Amino acid sequence: MASQSQLRGRKGKGPALSGPSLEPYEEEDDHAGSGVNQSRRQSSLERTLNSDKASIAIVGVLTALAFITRFYKINHPDQVVFDEVHFGKFAAHYIQREYYFDVHPPFAKLLFGLAGWFVGFDGHFQFENIGDSYTTAHVPYVGMRALPAILGSLTVPIVYAIMKESGYSSVVSAFSAILILFDNAHVAQSRLILLDATLIFFMCLTIYSYIRFRKYRFKEFSQEWWGWMIATGVFMACTWASKVNGILTVVCIGCAVLVDLWDLLDYRKSSMERFRNHFFARAVGFILVPLIVYLSFFWMHFAVLTNSGPGDSFMSPAFQETLRGNELLLNSQEIRYFDTVTIKHKNTKVFLHSHEDRYPLKYEDGRISSQGQQVTGYGHPDSNNHWQIIPTKALPETGRARVVRHDDIVQLLHVNTESYLLTHDVASPLMPTNQEFTAWPKDDLSRYNDTLFQLHLVDAHEGEAWKSKSGHFRLVHVPTKVSMWTYQNQLPDWAFKQQEINGNKNAAEKTATWYVDEIVDSESDPSLPDRTGDTPPQEPKKMNFFKKFAELQILMLQHNAGLTASHPYASSPINWPFLLSGISFWTNADEQKQIYLIGNIVSWWTCVTAIAVFIGIIGADLLARRRNIEPIPDPVRNRLWNNTGFFILVWAVHYFPFFLMSRQLFIHHYLPSHVASALVAGSVLHYILSDDTLNYPISVRGDTMRPKRQTYADLGMRGPIALLGFTFSLLFFYIYIAPLTYGTPGLDGNQVNARRLLSTWTLHFAAKVTDGA
Amino acid sequence: MNPTVRSRRPASPPLGFAPRYPHVREDHLDADARRAAASKGLTRRDIGRKDYPPGGLNIASAEWKVLFIIVIVAVLVRMFRLPQPNSVVFDEVHFGKFASKYIKSQYFVDVHPPLAKLLIAFAGFIFGYDGNFDFKDIAKPYENVPYVAMRMLPALMGVATIPIAYLTLRALECRATTAVLASLFLTFENGLVTQSRHILLDSPLVFFTALTTFVWTCFCNEDSHEPFTESWWTWLTLSGLSLGAVVSCKWVGLFTIATVGVGTLKQLWLLLGDLRVSPRLWMKHFLARALCLIIIPIVFYMSMFGIHFLILTNSGDGDGFMSSEFQHTLRGKGMADTYADVAIGSTVAIRHVNTQGGYLHSHPHNYPGGSNQQQVTLYPHLDSNNDWRIINATSEVDPDSDIDFDEPLTYITAGTRLKFRHISTQKYLHSHEIRPPVSDVDFQNEVSAYGMPHFVGDANDDWIVEIEKGDKRDKESGKRLRTLRTHFKLRHALTGCYLFSHKVKLPEWGYEQQEVTCNKNAVRDNSLWYIETNWHPDLPADAPKVNYRLPGFLGKFLELQQVMWNTNAGLTDRHTYDSRPDSWPRLRRGINFWVRDHRQIYLIGNPTVWWLSTFAVVAYAAVRGFLILRAKRGFRDFENTKVVKYDTLCGFLFVGWALHYFPFFLMGRQLFLHHYFPALYFAVLLCSGVFDLVTSSLRPRIRLQIAAILIIIAVWNFSYLSPIAYGSPWTKAKCNSARWLKTWDFNCNDFLDDVSSTCTS
C-alpha cells in the first residue's frame, strides 16, 4: 500500500510517469492539453462575470424577476380557470378526506391539499365549473395558487444552476434561465392550480442533482457521491409522483444511468467487482429509494382519504369496503338460494331483463332465430328484471349451506314469465359470432342442460360466498362455455330498442362482468327481511397497502390510456415545438379578457432552432469523422456529446413518447421538454460563441488523479451582447403577449388580432376582418 | 525491391491449399467439415468454383433434383383438395368481390394496393368468370365461379415460396441440409397452407417478401465480390422490382422495404468509412441504389395503380369515398356543364368540400328536439331538395315575387350578406343559439330551415360569404363566387359561427343523413363549401359554363392513397377473431375461417415450426446480447470468423423478423394472426440458420439425421391439425385432443362424434 501511495504521489508531479495500471481509466472529457485553445487568457470581463459575486447577483436578479412575473396579479381572475376544476376539487377532497380517483399520482395534489389546509380552505367549495367565482365562495385561492407560483419561480434559478454546474459561463447560464423566465407558457401554467409547475420544478431538481452526482464520479462512493445520487432518486420520485408524465423523467435518468453503467462495464475501466459495486449502488439510489418515496406518497394518499367519496365506484368491491360510509360496506349481503335478485351489467349498467315478446323468426339480414323469448338489457328498474336463483343440488332447510358460492352451478328463473334463462348454439340477433340468450318455460324439462350456468366470481377463492353489490361475477354457460355478455348496441324496434345480451365465446371476457344490484324481497325466502333488517354499522375493513396500491396504479394507467375523447384545444405533438397552437384557459366576455396558454415565440423558436443546429453539428461531425476528418477538437466534442447530448436526451425522452400516446394531448405536455430545449439552446449558444474554448475540468478531481491544467471558456464581448439582444427581444414579446397570459387588461378586437402572431392561434374576441366589406 | 525476389516468395496461403479454400470465410470449417466438403457432392465449393458465395441459381444438378422433389411435395400439400370447400371462406368475401368488380370494371375502394387483387381477378377472367357472384357471406356456396382457378393463384405463389426459401438459405451460405429443413418446415406450416389455399392476399405477399429477400441476398453477395458488374446491376434492379411488387400487394410490404433499406444503409455506411472509396465512387454507389431501390419500386407501385384506374372505369360502390372531381372521371357519374357566374337570384346546389356527405339539403321533416324546426342535412344524391336560391339579405323584397329581370346581375363577392331560400319548402337557412341534436356541445349551434311563404325572414337567416380560395386558373373566382371554382365559408351574421358539417350521422329521424351545424370554433376544412350546379334566369344561354376539372393520373393516385390511408386507420372496430401482436409468436389464437356442415377451417400454425422459430429468435437475441456483454469485458468473440459468419447471417434474418413484427405494435387497427406471416417466414429461416450453427461441428450424417427427425415431427404435427386446414371431416374426440392450448378457440362441439356420420350428412 505504501509503495502504491508513493507512486501515486509522485505521479502528480511528473506527468511523464503516467501508466494505465495506476490510474482509473480516464473519462472522455479527460483531455488536458489536447487541442483546447489555451493560449488565450481569460479576459477580465469574463473573469468578473464568472466570479461568485457576479453569479450570486445574477441569480438574485433572475429569481426576483421570476417571482415578480409569476406573482403579478395572481389573484386575477378570481374564478375557476381550466383544470383548476379538477385539481382544486382534489385538494378539497383531501381536506374533506373523501376518496376520489384521478389518473395522476398524488404528490402534487397532496401539496395543494396541504397548501389549501394551510391557508384555511375548508374544502366545501366544489370547483364545479370553469368560471365559478372564488370570492363569493370565500375560497383562499391565492394561497393555493401561490404554491405552483413559488415552485415555478424557483425553477428559473435551478435552470441557471444546471447550466453553471455543466461548466458554462454565467452569460450562457443566464441565457437559458431567461428563456424560461420570460416564457409566457411557463408563467401562465405556474400561476394556476395546475400540476405542471410542480412537475417541472422537480424535474429540474432531478437533472441538477444528477449532474452534481456525475461530477463526483471520480470520487466514487464518497459521501457527496452518495448524497447526490440519493437526492436524484428522491427528486425523481417526486417528479414521477407529481404527474403521470413524470415517469418520463424516470425513464430519462434510467437511460443516462444505463449509458453510464455500460461505460463502466468496459474491461479497461473497471474490474467486475467495481462494476458490481456501482451496479448495486445505483440499484439502491435509482430504483429502491425512488420506489420507497413514490410508495410513501400513495401511503399518505390512502391515509388521508379514509371516507367514501366520488372515487368509490372506480375501485374493486374489496377496496370500497375499506372506506368509511361506503355503500357496499353498508348494503352488501350474502345471497342465498331462492333469493330473487336484480342483476346489473358492470360496464353498461343495464339490468338483465326479459319479457313475453319473442325474437322474430327472420332478421333483416336473412338469418333465422330460435323465436324464443327475448332476453335483453334494460336500463330502468322493472319487475321484469327479477330473477330467482334456483339451485341444482340438494339444500338443507336452513343454515349457511343455502348461501350461493363461487363456482356453483345455478339456474336463473325469470319470475314474471316463469321461465329459465337459457342459451344455445343459435346466433344472436346482431352478432352472428355470439350465442343467442333466451328463456325457456319452467315446466319443459327437455332443455334442462341448456339452462345451467356456472357462477364465476371475479378474483374469488374457492367457496367464497356470493354477495350483492360487491360480488362481481361472470355467468358461464355449462354446455357451451359462453359467458353472458352485453355491450352498447341496441336491438331494433321489435325489442323496444333495448340492449342486446348474447353469449360471448371468450368465457374470460373482462367486460362480461355482472353484479347483483339488489336482493328483492321475495315470498319464497321469508328470512330476507331479517337479513337486511338490522345490520350493525360496519367498521371499514383493512386491506393490504400494496394490494391497494397495485389496484389503484393499474386503474390509473387504464384510465389515462382511455382519455381519448376529443377536446377543442387538444393538439398533436408535432405542433408543440413550433408553438402552433395554444389552449384557451379562461374567457370573460364582458371585459374581453382571456387567458390563452401560449409560449413566448422567440423563446420557443430559439430552442427548436438550437436543437436543429445541434443535430446538424453532430451529424456533420459523424460523417466527417467517417472520412477521417476531425472538424471539432476532442474536448469540445466530448462536451457536446456528454453534456448537450444529455440535455437532448432529456428533451427527446420527454417529447417523443407522446407520439405513441393516443390520449388527449395538450401543449402544456411539452413544457418539460421546453425546459430541456432551453438547456440545449444555452449550450449551443456557448458552442457558437466560445471559439472552442471551454471551462475545464469541471468534475471533482479524484484522489488518485493528477491535477489538470485549468482552461476557461471565453466568450468575450460577444456573450453579453448576445444575451442582451435575446433578453430584449424575449422581454418585448413577453410583454406583448402578457395580456393573454395574465388575463388582464382586456383587449379589443384589433388588439387581439395583432397578438395573433400565428394564424393557427385560436384567440377569442378577434375582430371580424371581413365585417366592413 | 527487385522483381526476382518477389517472384520467389512463396504464395500465401501455400500452394495447393489456395484453390480449394480460397476464402478466409472458410476458416471456420473444422476438420470434419473440410473432409465432408471434400467428399460430398452437395456443398457449394464443388459447384461454382467461384471464390464468392454463388448466389442466384448456381447450384448443383443434384440439388436441383432435391429441390424438384421438395416442390412436388409442396404442390401436393398446397393443392390437396383445393376445391374443398365449395363455398366462400373468410375474406374471400372481400377479395372475391373485388375480383368481380375488376371484371365488371366497377369502381371500388379497398385498403390494399391492387397487384394481388389484379392477379386474382386475372385468374378469374382467364377461366371465364363473369363477375356476377356476390360473395355476400361466409359459407355461401359458389355458383358459376371458377373459384378453383382463383384459389390456384395464391396456392401457386405459396408453392413458389418454398424453393425460394431454399435458394435464399443457400445464397446465405447455409448447408443444403439446412435449406431442405427450412423449405420443408415452410411446406408443412399449417397456417401458410391454410392461408394460401384461399382467395386471400397474404400468400402473394409472403411470396414477394421471400422473393425480395432472395434477390437482395444475391445482390449482397455480388456487392461484396465486385460492384457494378452486369450481374450486380441485374440483381439490384430485380430487388427494386420485387420491392415494388411486395408493396403493391399490401402496405405491409413497407416493412420489407425497411429491411432492405437497413441493409442498404449499412452497406453505404461501410463504404463511407472505407477511405479507398473516393467520394465520387461513393456517390455512384449511392445513386445506383437510390435509382433501383427507390425509383423503380415507386414506378412499379404507381404503374399498378395505373392499371387499376384503367380497368375500373365505371361508377361503383367505391364512389362515395372519392372527391367529386374523382367521381367525375367515372362513367355514369358525369354532370352536365353548369353556369359559372353566381349572382343574387341564382338557384344553386351547395356541396361540402371535406366530407363526401353531399349537398346542403332540407326536407319537410322537423328536428325532434331543440327548436323543432325543419331539418337541414347533407344528402349525397341529386334531388330537388338540394336547391337553394340566393337572396340579397340587405334588400327586403318578397321572396316569392319573381326576380326582377331588368336589373343587371349582382355578383357575390366576399362579405356579401345573403339569405338562402330552400325552394321546395320556401324556408330560409337559419341558425340560432340552440344546441344541435347530435353534437350537443357549447360551440355548436343548430342549423334549421325556418320561415313561411311571403315571409321576408329575420336576421338569423343572414349569412356572410367569406371566400377562402379560388381556383388558380380562374382569377375571378378568388374575388367572387364562381361555380365549382370558389371554396367559401358562410358565417352566420349574428352569432359569428360558421356553417359546418362533419362525419356524424343523424339518427333515424334524420334518415341517417349527415349532420349540419353552425360551429363557433370550426375546423377550417369542415366549414368549406362550393357550388356545384347553378342556374340563373337572367343568364343568357351562351354564358360561360364550367364543369369539374378531370384530375390527372397523379392527382387520382395521390387522392386514392389518402383515402386508403384514412380507411385503413379507421379500421379500429374489434373483430371476434382479431388478436394483438404480442400473442402471435406464442401462437395463442387462430382465426375461424369457415364453418359448415360440421366441418371447419381454422387458421392455426404448425406449433412445432412456429414455436421452434420463436425459440430461435429469442435464442439469437439472448446469445447476441451475451456476446456484446462479453465483448465489453474484453473477450474477442467477434474476431472469430465462425461467430462473424453466423452473426451476419442470423443478424440479417433477425432484422427482417423484427422489422416485420414490431411495427404492428404501433398500429391501432384490427390485427390478425396472418399479419405475422412475413415475420414468420424470416423466423423460420432464422431457425434454420440456428440449426446450421448448432450442427456445424457435427458429422454430415448426424446432421442429416437430426434434420430428418425435426422434419418428421413437423410433418406429424401438420397432419395432426390438417383437418382444420383443409376443412376435412374430423371427430369431436380428435378435435378435443388437438386443442393443445385453451386459447385455440375452434369449436369442437361442432364436430360429430365419428367421421362416418359426417359423410352421410
PDB file of C-alpha atoms in Angstrom, chain A residues 25-212:
ATOM      1  CA  TYR A  25      -9.130   4.812 -16.972  1.00  0.00           C
ATOM      2  CA  GLU A  26      -9.568   8.435 -17.848  1.00  0.00           C
ATOM      3  CA  GLU A  27     -13.012   9.512 -18.844  1.00  0.00           C
ATOM      4  CA  GLU A  28     -13.943  11.100 -22.125  1.00  0.00           C
ATOM      5  CA  ASP A  29     -13.667  14.653 -21.075  1.00  0.00           C
ATOM      6  CA  ASP A  30     -10.221  13.990 -19.725  1.00  0.00           C
ATOM      7  CA  HIS A  31      -8.346  15.716 -22.413  1.00  0.00           C
ATOM      8  CA  ALA A  32      -5.851  18.085 -20.902  1.00  0.00           C
ATOM      9  CA  GLY A  33      -3.955  19.966 -23.486  1.00  0.00           C
ATOM     10  CA  SER A  34      -5.262  18.083 -26.467  1.00  0.00           C
ATOM     11  CA  GLY A  35      -6.284  20.949 -28.619  1.00  0.00           C
ATOM     12  CA  VAL A  36      -8.210  23.329 -26.450  1.00  0.00           C
ATOM     13  CA  ASN A  37      -7.374  26.829 -27.283  1.00  0.00           C
ATOM     14  CA  GLN A  38      -5.377  27.515 -24.183  1.00  0.00           C
ATOM     15  CA  SER A  39      -3.091  30.175 -25.387  1.00  0.00           C
ATOM     16  CA  ARG A  40      -5.671  32.841 -24.902  1.00  0.00           C
ATOM     17  CA  ARG A  41      -6.060  34.086 -21.365  1.00  0.00           C
ATOM     18  CA  GLN A  42      -9.452  34.676 -19.914  1.00  0.00           C
ATOM     19  CA  SER A  43     -10.483  38.243 -20.464  1.00  0.00           C
ATOM     20  CA  SER A  44     -11.141  40.427 -17.453  1.00  0.00           C
ATOM     21  CA  LEU A  45     -14.779  40.843 -18.418  1.00  0.00           C
ATOM     22  CA  GLU A  46     -15.228  37.103 -18.445  1.00  0.00           C
ATOM     23  CA  ARG A  47     -13.473  36.765 -15.113  1.00  0.00           C
ATOM     24  CA  THR A  48     -15.686  39.376 -13.469  1.00  0.00           C
ATOM     25  CA  LEU A  49     -18.842  37.860 -14.861  1.00  0.00           C
ATOM     26  CA  ASN A  50     -17.908  34.405 -13.695  1.00  0.00           C
ATOM     27  CA  SER A  51     -16.882  35.397 -10.204  1.00  0.00           C
ATOM     28  CA  ASP A  52     -19.033  34.109  -7.377  1.00  0.00           C
ATOM     29  CA  LYS A  53     -20.308  37.551  -6.516  1.00  0.00           C
ATOM     30  CA  ALA A  54     -21.466  38.241 -10.022  1.00  0.00           C
ATOM     31  CA  SER A  55     -23.058  34.846 -10.189  1.00  0.00           C
ATOM     32  CA  ILE A  56     -24.971  35.422  -6.974  1.00  0.00           C
ATOM     33  CA  ALA A  57     -26.085  38.810  -8.230  1.00  0.00           C
ATOM     34  CA  ILE A  58     -27.333  37.293 -11.470  1.00  0.00           C
ATOM     35  CA  VAL A  59     -29.209  34.545  -9.629  1.00  0.00           C
ATOM     36  CA  GLY A  60     -30.700  37.147  -7.311  1.00  0.00           C
ATOM     37  CA  VAL A  61     -31.962  39.275 -10.149  1.00  0.00           C
ATOM     38  CA  LEU A  62     -33.313  36.292 -12.064  1.00  0.00           C
ATOM     39  CA  THR A  63     -35.112  34.912  -9.028  1.00  0.00           C
ATOM     40  CA  ALA A  64     -36.586  38.270  -8.142  1.00  0.00           C
ATOM     41  CA  LEU A  65     -37.830  38.718 -11.704  1.00  0.00           C
ATOM     42  CA  ALA A  66     -39.220  35.205 -11.666  1.00  0.00           C
ATOM     43  CA  PHE A  67     -41.217  35.916  -8.514  1.00  0.00           C
ATOM     44  CA  ILE A  68     -42.454  39.180  -9.963  1.00  0.00           C
ATOM     45  CA  THR A  69     -43.587  37.633 -13.231  1.00  0.00           C
ATOM     46  CA  ARG A  70     -45.243  34.651 -11.530  1.00  0.00           C
ATOM     47  CA  PHE A  71     -46.967  36.571  -8.758  1.00  0.00           C
ATOM     48  CA  TYR A  72     -48.089  39.640 -10.710  1.00  0.00           C
ATOM     49  CA  LYS A  73     -51.853  39.872 -10.221  1.00  0.00           C
ATOM     50  CA  ILE A  74     -52.029  36.280  -9.110  1.00  0.00           C
ATOM     51  CA  ASN A  75     -55.458  36.966  -7.661  1.00  0.00           C
ATOM     52  CA  HIS A  76     -56.796  37.558 -11.135  1.00  0.00           C
ATOM     53  CA  PRO A  77     -59.069  36.027 -12.276  1.00  0.00           C
ATOM     54  CA  ASP A  78     -60.979  35.222  -9.119  1.00  0.00           C
ATOM     55  CA  GLN A  79     -62.702  32.419 -10.921  1.00  0.00           C
ATOM     56  CA  VAL A  80     -62.052  28.767 -11.578  1.00  0.00           C
ATOM     57  CA  VAL A  81     -59.754  28.505 -14.584  1.00  0.00           C
ATOM     58  CA  PHE A  82     -59.390  25.455 -16.864  1.00  0.00           C
ATOM     59  CA  ASP A  83     -58.166  22.367 -14.981  1.00  0.00           C
ATOM     60  CA  GLU A  84     -58.476  24.080 -11.615  1.00  0.00           C
ATOM     61  CA  VAL A  85     -61.861  22.418 -11.939  1.00  0.00           C
ATOM     62  CA  HIS A  86     -60.105  19.108 -11.299  1.00  0.00           C
ATOM     63  CA  PHE A  87     -57.102  19.908  -9.177  1.00  0.00           C
ATOM     64  CA  GLY A  88     -58.875  22.370  -6.957  1.00  0.00           C
ATOM     65  CA  LYS A  89     -61.563  19.786  -6.409  1.00  0.00           C
ATOM     66  CA  PHE A  90     -58.999  17.160  -5.479  1.00  0.00           C
ATOM     67  CA  ALA A  91     -57.485  19.493  -2.911  1.00  0.00           C
ATOM     68  CA  ALA A  92     -60.973  19.935  -1.483  1.00  0.00           C
ATOM     69  CA  HIS A  93     -61.349  16.158  -1.321  1.00  0.00           C
ATOM     70  CA  TYR A  94     -58.107  15.860   0.615  1.00  0.00           C
ATOM     71  CA  ILE A  95     -59.323  18.397   3.095  1.00  0.00           C
ATOM     72  CA  GLN A  96     -62.656  16.608   3.377  1.00  0.00           C
ATOM     73  CA  ARG A  97     -60.839  13.256   3.380  1.00  0.00           C
ATOM     74  CA  GLU A  98     -63.196  11.886   0.723  1.00  0.00           C
ATOM     75  CA  TYR A  99     -61.895   9.219  -1.569  1.00  0.00           C
ATOM     76  CA  TYR A 100     -61.514  10.388  -5.178  1.00  0.00           C
ATOM     77  CA  PHE A 101     -59.985   8.890  -8.266  1.00  0.00           C
ATOM     78  CA  ASP A 102     -57.641  10.564 -10.714  1.00  0.00           C
ATOM     79  CA  VAL A 103     -55.160   9.415 -13.323  1.00  0.00           C
ATOM     80  CA  HIS A 104     -52.294  11.358 -11.759  1.00  0.00           C
ATOM     81  CA  PRO A 105     -50.252  10.225  -8.759  1.00  0.00           C
ATOM     82  CA  PRO A 106     -50.966  12.093  -5.549  1.00  0.00           C
ATOM     83  CA  PHE A 107     -47.856  14.099  -4.617  1.00  0.00           C
ATOM     84  CA  ALA A 108     -48.609  17.422  -6.293  1.00  0.00           C
ATOM     85  CA  LYS A 109     -52.252  17.186  -5.315  1.00  0.00           C
ATOM     86  CA  LEU A 110     -51.277  16.419  -1.731  1.00  0.00           C
ATOM     87  CA  LEU A 111     -49.199  19.591  -1.808  1.00  0.00           C
ATOM     88  CA  PHE A 112     -52.243  21.536  -2.997  1.00  0.00           C
ATOM     89  CA  GLY A 113     -54.284  19.955  -0.256  1.00  0.00           C
ATOM     90  CA  LEU A 114     -51.616  20.967   2.210  1.00  0.00           C
ATOM     91  CA  ALA A 115     -51.460  24.484   0.840  1.00  0.00           C
ATOM     92  CA  GLY A 116     -55.239  24.746   0.970  1.00  0.00           C
ATOM     93  CA  TRP A 117     -55.313  23.497   4.548  1.00  0.00           C
ATOM     94  CA  PHE A 118     -52.511  25.891   5.455  1.00  0.00           C
ATOM     95  CA  VAL A 119     -54.374  28.920   4.175  1.00  0.00           C
ATOM     96  CA  GLY A 120     -57.570  27.752   5.783  1.00  0.00           C
ATOM     97  CA  PHE A 121     -59.607  26.324   2.929  1.00  0.00           C
ATOM     98  CA  ASP A 122     -62.432  24.243   4.350  1.00  0.00           C
ATOM     99  CA  GLY A 123     -62.992  22.085   1.282  1.00  0.00           C
ATOM    100  CA  HIS A 124     -66.636  22.907   0.855  1.00  0.00           C
ATOM    101  CA  PHE A 125     -66.215  24.699  -2.460  1.00  0.00           C
ATOM    102  CA  GLN A 126     -66.540  22.097  -5.175  1.00  0.00           C
ATOM    103  CA  PHE A 127     -64.885  23.793  -8.216  1.00  0.00           C
ATOM    104  CA  GLU A 128     -67.806  22.635 -10.350  1.00  0.00           C
ATOM    105  CA  ASN A 129     -67.413  24.751 -13.470  1.00  0.00           C
ATOM    106  CA  ILE A 130     -64.858  26.928 -15.169  1.00  0.00           C
ATOM    107  CA  GLY A 131     -65.816  30.485 -14.299  1.00  0.00           C
ATOM    108  CA  ASP A 132     -67.260  29.818 -10.824  1.00  0.00           C
ATOM    109  CA  SER A 133     -66.348  32.724  -8.579  1.00  0.00           C
ATOM    110  CA  TYR A 134     -63.900  32.219  -5.727  1.00  0.00           C
ATOM    111  CA  THR A 135     -64.635  35.451  -3.956  1.00  0.00           C
ATOM    112  CA  THR A 136     -68.336  34.811  -3.489  1.00  0.00           C
ATOM    113  CA  ALA A 137     -67.499  31.379  -2.070  1.00  0.00           C
ATOM    114  CA  HIS A 138     -64.674  32.764   0.111  1.00  0.00           C
ATOM    115  CA  VAL A 139     -62.071  30.359  -1.153  1.00  0.00           C
ATOM    116  CA  PRO A 140     -58.479  31.308  -0.210  1.00  0.00           C
ATOM    117  CA  TYR A 141     -57.429  30.547  -3.763  1.00  0.00           C
ATOM    118  CA  VAL A 142     -54.448  32.887  -3.795  1.00  0.00           C
ATOM    119  CA  GLY A 143     -52.725  30.763  -1.203  1.00  0.00           C
ATOM    120  CA  MET A 144     -53.306  27.677  -3.288  1.00  0.00           C
ATOM    121  CA  ARG A 145     -52.094  29.363  -6.451  1.00  0.00           C
ATOM    122  CA  ALA A 146     -49.029  30.631  -4.626  1.00  0.00           C
ATOM    123  CA  LEU A 147     -47.671  27.117  -4.297  1.00  0.00           C
ATOM    124  CA  PRO A 148     -47.147  26.455  -8.026  1.00  0.00           C
ATOM    125  CA  ALA A 149     -46.095  30.067  -8.468  1.00  0.00           C
ATOM    126  CA  ILE A 150     -43.302  29.649  -5.922  1.00  0.00           C
ATOM    127  CA  LEU A 151     -42.183  26.370  -7.455  1.00  0.00           C
ATOM    128  CA  GLY A 152     -42.404  27.881 -10.933  1.00  0.00           C
ATOM    129  CA  SER A 153     -40.306  30.850  -9.844  1.00  0.00           C
ATOM    130  CA  LEU A 154     -37.673  28.637  -8.260  1.00  0.00           C
ATOM    131  CA  THR A 155     -37.353  26.692 -11.494  1.00  0.00           C
ATOM    132  CA  VAL A 156     -35.566  29.675 -13.033  1.00  0.00           C
ATOM    133  CA  PRO A 157     -32.554  29.741 -10.639  1.00  0.00           C
ATOM    134  CA  ILE A 158     -32.356  25.953 -10.872  1.00  0.00           C
ATOM    135  CA  VAL A 159     -32.045  26.152 -14.628  1.00  0.00           C
ATOM    136  CA  TYR A 160     -29.262  28.682 -14.098  1.00  0.00           C
ATOM    137  CA  ALA A 161     -27.572  26.339 -11.651  1.00  0.00           C
ATOM    138  CA  ILE A 162     -27.830  23.380 -14.022  1.00  0.00           C
ATOM    139  CA  MET A 163     -26.007  25.320 -16.715  1.00  0.00           C
ATOM    140  CA  LYS A 164     -23.472  26.650 -14.269  1.00  0.00           C
ATOM    141  CA  GLU A 165     -22.744  23.169 -12.945  1.00  0.00           C
ATOM    142  CA  SER A 166     -22.390  21.907 -16.502  1.00  0.00           C
ATOM    143  CA  GLY A 167     -19.465  24.258 -16.923  1.00  0.00           C
ATOM    144  CA  TYR A 168     -20.994  27.074 -18.872  1.00  0.00           C
ATOM    145  CA  SER A 169     -20.225  30.684 -18.206  1.00  0.00           C
ATOM    146  CA  SER A 170     -22.621  32.924 -16.309  1.00  0.00           C
ATOM    147  CA  VAL A 171     -23.754  34.588 -19.519  1.00  0.00           C
ATOM    148  CA  VAL A 172     -24.777  31.344 -21.158  1.00  0.00           C
ATOM    149  CA  SER A 173     -26.383  30.102 -17.939  1.00  0.00           C
ATOM    150  CA  ALA A 174     -28.349  33.319 -17.619  1.00  0.00           C
ATOM    151  CA  PHE A 175     -29.439  32.937 -21.244  1.00  0.00           C
ATOM    152  CA  SER A 176     -31.002  29.537 -20.566  1.00  0.00           C
ATOM    153  CA  ALA A 177     -32.653  30.822 -17.406  1.00  0.00           C
ATOM    154  CA  ILE A 178     -34.099  33.837 -19.192  1.00  0.00           C
ATOM    155  CA  LEU A 179     -35.609  31.589 -21.875  1.00  0.00           C
ATOM    156  CA  ILE A 180     -37.690  30.086 -19.081  1.00  0.00           C
ATOM    157  CA  LEU A 181     -38.094  33.292 -17.079  1.00  0.00           C
ATOM    158  CA  PHE A 182     -39.758  35.247 -19.860  1.00  0.00           C
ATOM    159  CA  ASP A 183     -41.761  32.408 -21.259  1.00  0.00           C
ATOM    160  CA  ASN A 184     -45.475  33.123 -21.260  1.00  0.00           C
ATOM    161  CA  ALA A 185     -46.461  29.470 -21.225  1.00  0.00           C
ATOM    162  CA  HIS A 186     -44.432  28.713 -18.111  1.00  0.00           C
ATOM    163  CA  VAL A 187     -45.773  31.809 -16.395  1.00  0.00           C
ATOM    164  CA  ALA A 188     -49.393  31.088 -17.291  1.00  0.00           C
ATOM    165  CA  GLN A 189     -49.119  27.469 -16.271  1.00  0.00           C
ATOM    166  CA  SER A 190     -47.499  28.136 -12.890  1.00  0.00           C
ATOM    167  CA  ARG A 191     -49.916  30.858 -11.774  1.00  0.00           C
ATOM    168  CA  LEU A 192     -52.859  28.488 -11.569  1.00  0.00           C
ATOM    169  CA  ILE A 193     -53.720  25.426  -9.540  1.00  0.00           C
ATOM    170  CA  LEU A 194     -52.186  23.008 -12.013  1.00  0.00           C
ATOM    171  CA  LEU A 195     -49.708  20.182 -11.616  1.00  0.00           C
ATOM    172  CA  ASP A 196     -47.180  21.158 -14.232  1.00  0.00           C
ATOM    173  CA  ALA A 197     -45.246  23.692 -12.179  1.00  0.00           C
ATOM    174  CA  THR A 198     -44.550  21.054  -9.526  1.00  0.00           C
ATOM    175  CA  LEU A 199     -43.616  18.560 -12.189  1.00  0.00           C
ATOM    176  CA  ILE A 200     -41.180  20.894 -13.894  1.00  0.00           C
ATOM    177  CA  PHE A 201     -39.667  22.092 -10.639  1.00  0.00           C
ATOM    178  CA  PHE A 202     -38.838  18.582  -9.513  1.00  0.00           C
ATOM    179  CA  MET A 203     -37.717  17.572 -12.972  1.00  0.00           C
ATOM    180  CA  CYS A 204     -35.182  20.406 -12.942  1.00  0.00           C
ATOM    181  CA  LEU A 205     -34.035  19.421  -9.472  1.00  0.00           C
ATOM    182  CA  THR A 206     -33.595  15.850 -10.688  1.00  0.00           C
ATOM    183  CA  ILE A 207     -31.441  16.980 -13.593  1.00  0.00           C
ATOM    184  CA  TYR A 208     -29.452  19.281 -11.331  1.00  0.00           C
ATOM    185  CA  SER A 209     -28.752  16.548  -8.773  1.00  0.00           C
ATOM    186  CA  TYR A 210     -27.867  14.047 -11.465  1.00  0.00           C
ATOM    187  CA  ILE A 211     -25.308  16.425 -12.912  1.00  0.00           C
ATOM    188  CA  ARG A 212     -23.864  17.037  -9.456  1.00  0.00           C
TER     189      ARG A 212
END
